[in-house]
Amino acid sequence: MPSITPTLWFDTQGEDAANFYVSVFPNSKITDVSHYGEAGPRPAGTVMTVEFELDGQPYLVLNGGPQFTFNEAVSLTIDCADQDEVDHYWTKLSEGGEEGPCGWLKDKFGLSWQVVPADMGKLMADPDPARAQRAMAAMLGMKKLDVAALYAAADQK
């Protein structure tokens, strides 16, 4: 299968966003920066694209102009090992952004993230539908997810 690289469209702040993201995630780095030339369409010398990796996953940002902006139809999900990871990524990514419901947030650049426990899918698809529904009901009342509270709600009888 060919590799798939998510591309994120920004007006002019793509390099700032890429630098921010690599500062948040371990084992991450900027791998290339390209600039517009005389052919445009943006002023020559301004950053056109930034290639970067978040823990080995490649991404590309494009400073393409103001025509397109992010919305919640696309989000990036962070599968967190434990509450400490949930807290870390929630704090870093929501700073200057906007907290949303059910583990969703928008960062300061408007990109949507889901900060969830790694086994959230298993909990929501629990073979016991009542257990899954109790976890879902608890999640619907949260912004940042509380892992212990999700499991406590799921395990209530």
PDB file of C-alpha atoms in Angstrom:
ATOM      1  CA  MET A   1       0.000   0.000   0.000  1.00  0.00           C
ATOM      2  CA  PRO A   2       1.320   3.477  -0.738  1.00  0.00           C
ATOM      3  CA  SER A   3       2.019   5.741   2.204  1.00  0.00           C
ATOM      4  CA  ILE A   4      -0.660   8.229   3.195  1.00  0.00           C
ATOM      5  CA  THR A   5       0.336  11.642   4.531  1.00  0.00           C
ATOM      6  CA  PRO A   6      -2.307  13.898   6.053  1.00  0.00           C
ATOM      7  CA  THR A   7      -1.999  17.443   4.692  1.00  0.00           C
ATOM      8  CA  LEU A   8      -3.178  20.342   6.828  1.00  0.00           C
ATOM      9  CA  TRP A   9      -4.092  23.618   5.071  1.00  0.00           C
ATOM     10  CA  PHE A  10      -3.257  26.866   6.826  1.00  0.00           C
ATOM     11  CA  ASP A  11      -3.377  30.489   5.731  1.00  0.00           C
ATOM     12  CA  THR A  12       0.116  31.559   6.838  1.00  0.00           C
ATOM     13  CA  GLN A  13       0.751  29.875  10.196  1.00  0.00           C
ATOM     14  CA  GLY A  14       1.691  26.360   9.027  1.00  0.00           C
ATOM     15  CA  GLU A  15       5.297  26.568  10.183  1.00  0.00           C
ATOM     16  CA  ASP A  16       4.224  27.810  13.622  1.00  0.00           C
ATOM     17  CA  ALA A  17       1.713  24.960  13.845  1.00  0.00           C
ATOM     18  CA  ALA A  18       4.248  22.311  12.801  1.00  0.00           C
ATOM     19  CA  ASN A  19       6.776  23.616  15.346  1.00  0.00           C
ATOM     20  CA  PHE A  20       4.081  23.569  18.022  1.00  0.00           C
ATOM     21  CA  TYR A  21       3.000  20.007  17.224  1.00  0.00           C
ATOM     22  CA  VAL A  22       6.551  18.623  17.262  1.00  0.00           C
ATOM     23  CA  SER A  23       7.068  20.320  20.645  1.00  0.00           C
ATOM     24  CA  VAL A  24       4.016  18.520  22.083  1.00  0.00           C
ATOM     25  CA  PHE A  25       4.656  14.968  20.873  1.00  0.00           C
ATOM     26  CA  PRO A  26       7.781  12.942  21.709  1.00  0.00           C
ATOM     27  CA  ASN A  27       9.927  11.489  18.931  1.00  0.00           C
ATOM     28  CA  SER A  28       8.780  14.203  16.537  1.00  0.00           C
ATOM     29  CA  LYS A  29      10.644  16.451  14.145  1.00  0.00           C
ATOM     30  CA  ILE A  30      10.493  18.859  11.230  1.00  0.00           C
ATOM     31  CA  THR A  31      11.878  17.059   8.169  1.00  0.00           C
ATOM     32  CA  ASP A  32      11.663  19.725   5.438  1.00  0.00           C
ATOM     33  CA  VAL A  33      10.560  23.287   4.770  1.00  0.00           C
ATOM     34  CA  SER A  34       9.900  24.644   1.284  1.00  0.00           C
ATOM     35  CA  HIS A  35       9.298  28.224   0.217  1.00  0.00           C
ATOM     36  CA  TYR A  36       7.303  29.916  -2.502  1.00  0.00           C
ATOM     37  CA  GLY A  37       9.349  31.099  -5.468  1.00  0.00           C
ATOM     38  CA  GLU A  38       8.842  33.875  -7.959  1.00  0.00           C
ATOM     39  CA  ALA A  39       5.996  31.957  -9.655  1.00  0.00           C
ATOM     40  CA  GLY A  40       3.830  32.528  -6.555  1.00  0.00           C
ATOM     41  CA  PRO A  41       0.998  32.468  -5.808  1.00  0.00           C
ATOM     42  CA  ARG A  42       2.236  33.765  -2.429  1.00  0.00           C
ATOM     43  CA  PRO A  43       5.161  36.158  -2.021  1.00  0.00           C
ATOM     44  CA  ALA A  44       8.547  34.660  -2.905  1.00  0.00           C
ATOM     45  CA  GLY A  45      10.452  33.430   0.128  1.00  0.00           C
ATOM     46  CA  THR A  46       7.408  32.787   2.326  1.00  0.00           C
ATOM     47  CA  VAL A  47       6.961  29.290   3.716  1.00  0.00           C
ATOM     48  CA  MET A  48       4.907  27.107   1.371  1.00  0.00           C
ATOM     49  CA  THR A  49       5.068  23.673   3.037  1.00  0.00           C
ATOM     50  CA  VAL A  50       6.486  22.075   6.150  1.00  0.00           C
ATOM     51  CA  GLU A  51       6.973  18.325   6.348  1.00  0.00           C
ATOM     52  CA  PHE A  52       7.101  16.883   9.846  1.00  0.00           C
ATOM     53  CA  GLU A  53       6.660  13.676  11.794  1.00  0.00           C
ATOM     54  CA  LEU A  54       4.733  13.037  14.979  1.00  0.00           C
ATOM     55  CA  ASP A  55       6.231   9.880  16.481  1.00  0.00           C
ATOM     56  CA  GLY A  56       7.060   8.569  13.008  1.00  0.00           C
ATOM     57  CA  GLN A  57       3.746   9.488  11.328  1.00  0.00           C
ATOM     58  CA  PRO A  58       4.391  11.943   8.470  1.00  0.00           C
ATOM     59  CA  TYR A  59       2.331  15.118   8.062  1.00  0.00           C
ATOM     60  CA  LEU A  60       2.490  18.043   5.690  1.00  0.00           C
ATOM     61  CA  VAL A  61       1.294  21.581   6.278  1.00  0.00           C
ATOM     62  CA  LEU A  62       0.573  23.914   3.410  1.00  0.00           C
ATOM     63  CA  ASN A  63       0.325  27.677   3.728  1.00  0.00           C
ATOM     64  CA  GLY A  64      -2.259  27.832   0.970  1.00  0.00           C
ATOM     65  CA  GLY A  65      -4.195  30.949   1.898  1.00  0.00           C
ATOM     66  CA  PRO A  66      -7.390  31.877   3.707  1.00  0.00           C
ATOM     67  CA  GLN A  67      -9.779  29.977   1.412  1.00  0.00           C
ATOM     68  CA  PHE A  68     -10.113  26.911   3.647  1.00  0.00           C
ATOM     69  CA  THR A  69     -10.316  26.510   7.414  1.00  0.00           C
ATOM     70  CA  PHE A  70     -10.571  23.554   9.763  1.00  0.00           C
ATOM     71  CA  ASN A  71     -13.838  22.216  11.123  1.00  0.00           C
ATOM     72  CA  GLU A  72     -14.862  19.245  13.249  1.00  0.00           C
ATOM     73  CA  ALA A  73     -15.508  17.042  10.203  1.00  0.00           C
ATOM     74  CA  VAL A  74     -11.841  16.038  10.486  1.00  0.00           C
ATOM     75  CA  SER A  75      -9.977  15.458  13.731  1.00  0.00           C
ATOM     76  CA  LEU A  76      -6.820  13.732  14.898  1.00  0.00           C
ATOM     77  CA  THR A  77      -7.223  11.129  17.632  1.00  0.00           C
ATOM     78  CA  ILE A  78      -4.614  10.588  20.326  1.00  0.00           C
ATOM     79  CA  ASP A  79      -4.895   7.147  21.934  1.00  0.00           C
ATOM     80  CA  CYS A  80      -3.543   7.784  25.429  1.00  0.00           C
ATOM     81  CA  ALA A  81      -2.098   5.044  27.633  1.00  0.00           C
ATOM     82  CA  ASP A  82      -3.428   6.517  30.884  1.00  0.00           C
ATOM     83  CA  GLN A  83      -4.823   9.587  32.633  1.00  0.00           C
ATOM     84  CA  ASP A  84      -1.396  11.233  32.775  1.00  0.00           C
ATOM     85  CA  GLU A  85      -1.206  11.161  28.969  1.00  0.00           C
ATOM     86  CA  VAL A  86      -4.785  12.424  28.659  1.00  0.00           C
ATOM     87  CA  ASP A  87      -3.933  15.297  31.005  1.00  0.00           C
ATOM     88  CA  HIS A  88      -0.673  16.103  29.213  1.00  0.00           C
ATOM     89  CA  TYR A  89      -2.089  16.270  25.679  1.00  0.00           C
ATOM     90  CA  TRP A  90      -5.303  17.958  26.772  1.00  0.00           C
ATOM     91  CA  THR A  91      -3.391  20.694  28.583  1.00  0.00           C
ATOM     92  CA  LYS A  92      -0.847  21.292  25.818  1.00  0.00           C
ATOM     93  CA  LEU A  93      -3.251  21.190  22.875  1.00  0.00           C
ATOM     94  CA  SER A  94      -6.133  23.130  24.439  1.00  0.00           C
ATOM     95  CA  GLU A  95      -3.896  26.025  25.543  1.00  0.00           C
ATOM     96  CA  GLY A  96      -5.039  29.008  23.513  1.00  0.00           C
ATOM     97  CA  GLY A  97      -7.702  26.846  21.880  1.00  0.00           C
ATOM     98  CA  GLU A  98     -11.140  25.659  22.853  1.00  0.00           C
ATOM     99  CA  GLU A  99     -12.224  22.719  24.996  1.00  0.00           C
ATOM    100  CA  GLY A 100     -15.099  20.722  23.585  1.00  0.00           C
ATOM    101  CA  PRO A 101     -17.270  17.854  24.788  1.00  0.00           C
ATOM    102  CA  CYS A 102     -16.404  14.158  25.029  1.00  0.00           C
ATOM    103  CA  GLY A 103     -12.614  14.486  24.824  1.00  0.00           C
ATOM    104  CA  TRP A 104     -12.638  16.821  21.792  1.00  0.00           C
ATOM    105  CA  LEU A 105     -10.778  20.102  21.612  1.00  0.00           C
ATOM    106  CA  LYS A 106      -9.631  22.633  19.067  1.00  0.00           C
ATOM    107  CA  ASP A 107      -6.034  23.775  19.327  1.00  0.00           C
ATOM    108  CA  LYS A 108      -4.954  27.401  18.924  1.00  0.00           C
ATOM    109  CA  PHE A 109      -4.772  26.879  15.149  1.00  0.00           C
ATOM    110  CA  GLY A 110      -8.344  25.543  14.930  1.00  0.00           C
ATOM    111  CA  LEU A 111      -7.422  21.887  14.346  1.00  0.00           C
ATOM    112  CA  SER A 112      -9.688  19.404  16.149  1.00  0.00           C
ATOM    113  CA  TRP A 113      -8.239  16.661  18.330  1.00  0.00           C
ATOM    114  CA  GLN A 114      -9.775  13.773  20.244  1.00  0.00           C
ATOM    115  CA  VAL A 115      -7.806  12.990  23.409  1.00  0.00           C
ATOM    116  CA  VAL A 116      -9.017   9.563  24.504  1.00  0.00           C
ATOM    117  CA  PRO A 117      -7.902   6.465  26.401  1.00  0.00           C
ATOM    118  CA  ALA A 118      -6.359   3.913  24.032  1.00  0.00           C
ATOM    119  CA  ASP A 119      -9.007   1.321  24.895  1.00  0.00           C
ATOM    120  CA  MET A 120     -11.967   3.702  24.510  1.00  0.00           C
ATOM    121  CA  GLY A 121     -13.231   1.827  21.454  1.00  0.00           C
ATOM    122  CA  LYS A 122     -13.310  -1.453  23.380  1.00  0.00           C
ATOM    123  CA  LEU A 123     -15.191   0.185  26.233  1.00  0.00           C
ATOM    124  CA  MET A 124     -17.790   1.661  23.858  1.00  0.00           C
ATOM    125  CA  ALA A 125     -18.181  -1.731  22.136  1.00  0.00           C
ATOM    126  CA  ASP A 126     -18.271  -3.775  25.343  1.00  0.00           C
ATOM    127  CA  PRO A 127     -20.098  -7.100  24.907  1.00  0.00           C
ATOM    128  CA  ASP A 128     -22.378  -5.967  27.737  1.00  0.00           C
ATOM    129  CA  PRO A 129     -24.428  -3.202  26.086  1.00  0.00           C
ATOM    130  CA  ALA A 130     -25.510  -1.771  29.449  1.00  0.00           C
ATOM    131  CA  ARG A 131     -21.871  -1.356  30.477  1.00  0.00           C
ATOM    132  CA  ALA A 132     -21.066   0.400  27.205  1.00  0.00           C
ATOM    133  CA  GLN A 133     -24.079   2.685  27.614  1.00  0.00           C
ATOM    134  CA  ARG A 134     -23.083   3.649  31.157  1.00  0.00           C
ATOM    135  CA  ALA A 135     -19.607   4.576  29.890  1.00  0.00           C
ATOM    136  CA  MET A 136     -21.142   6.537  26.999  1.00  0.00           C
ATOM    137  CA  ALA A 137     -23.451   8.434  29.350  1.00  0.00           C
ATOM    138  CA  ALA A 138     -20.500   9.340  31.564  1.00  0.00           C
ATOM    139  CA  MET A 139     -18.418  10.460  28.576  1.00  0.00           C
ATOM    140  CA  LEU A 140     -21.232  12.696  27.311  1.00  0.00           C
ATOM    141  CA  GLY A 141     -21.020  14.681  30.555  1.00  0.00           C
ATOM    142  CA  MET A 142     -17.279  15.326  30.297  1.00  0.00           C
ATOM    143  CA  LYS A 143     -14.990  17.679  28.450  1.00  0.00           C
ATOM    144  CA  LYS A 144     -11.529  16.262  29.248  1.00  0.00           C
ATOM    145  CA  LEU A 145     -12.039  12.546  29.758  1.00  0.00           C
ATOM    146  CA  ASP A 146     -11.562  11.115  33.220  1.00  0.00           C
ATOM    147  CA  VAL A 147     -10.451   7.516  32.671  1.00  0.00           C
ATOM    148  CA  ALA A 148     -11.240   6.323  36.204  1.00  0.00           C
ATOM    149  CA  ALA A 149     -14.695   7.920  36.115  1.00  0.00           C
ATOM    150  CA  LEU A 150     -15.467   6.290  32.758  1.00  0.00           C
ATOM    151  CA  TYR A 151     -14.635   2.850  34.134  1.00  0.00           C
ATOM    152  CA  ALA A 152     -16.424   3.526  37.407  1.00  0.00           C
ATOM    153  CA  ALA A 153     -19.568   4.465  35.488  1.00  0.00           C
ATOM    154  CA  ALA A 154     -19.238   1.415  33.222  1.00  0.00           C
ATOM    155  CA  ASP A 155     -18.841  -0.895  36.223  1.00  0.00           C
ATOM    156  CA  GLN A 156     -21.817   0.487  38.202  1.00  0.00           C
ATOM    157  CA  LYS A 157     -24.576  -2.016  38.670  1.00  0.00           C
TER     158      LYS A 157
END
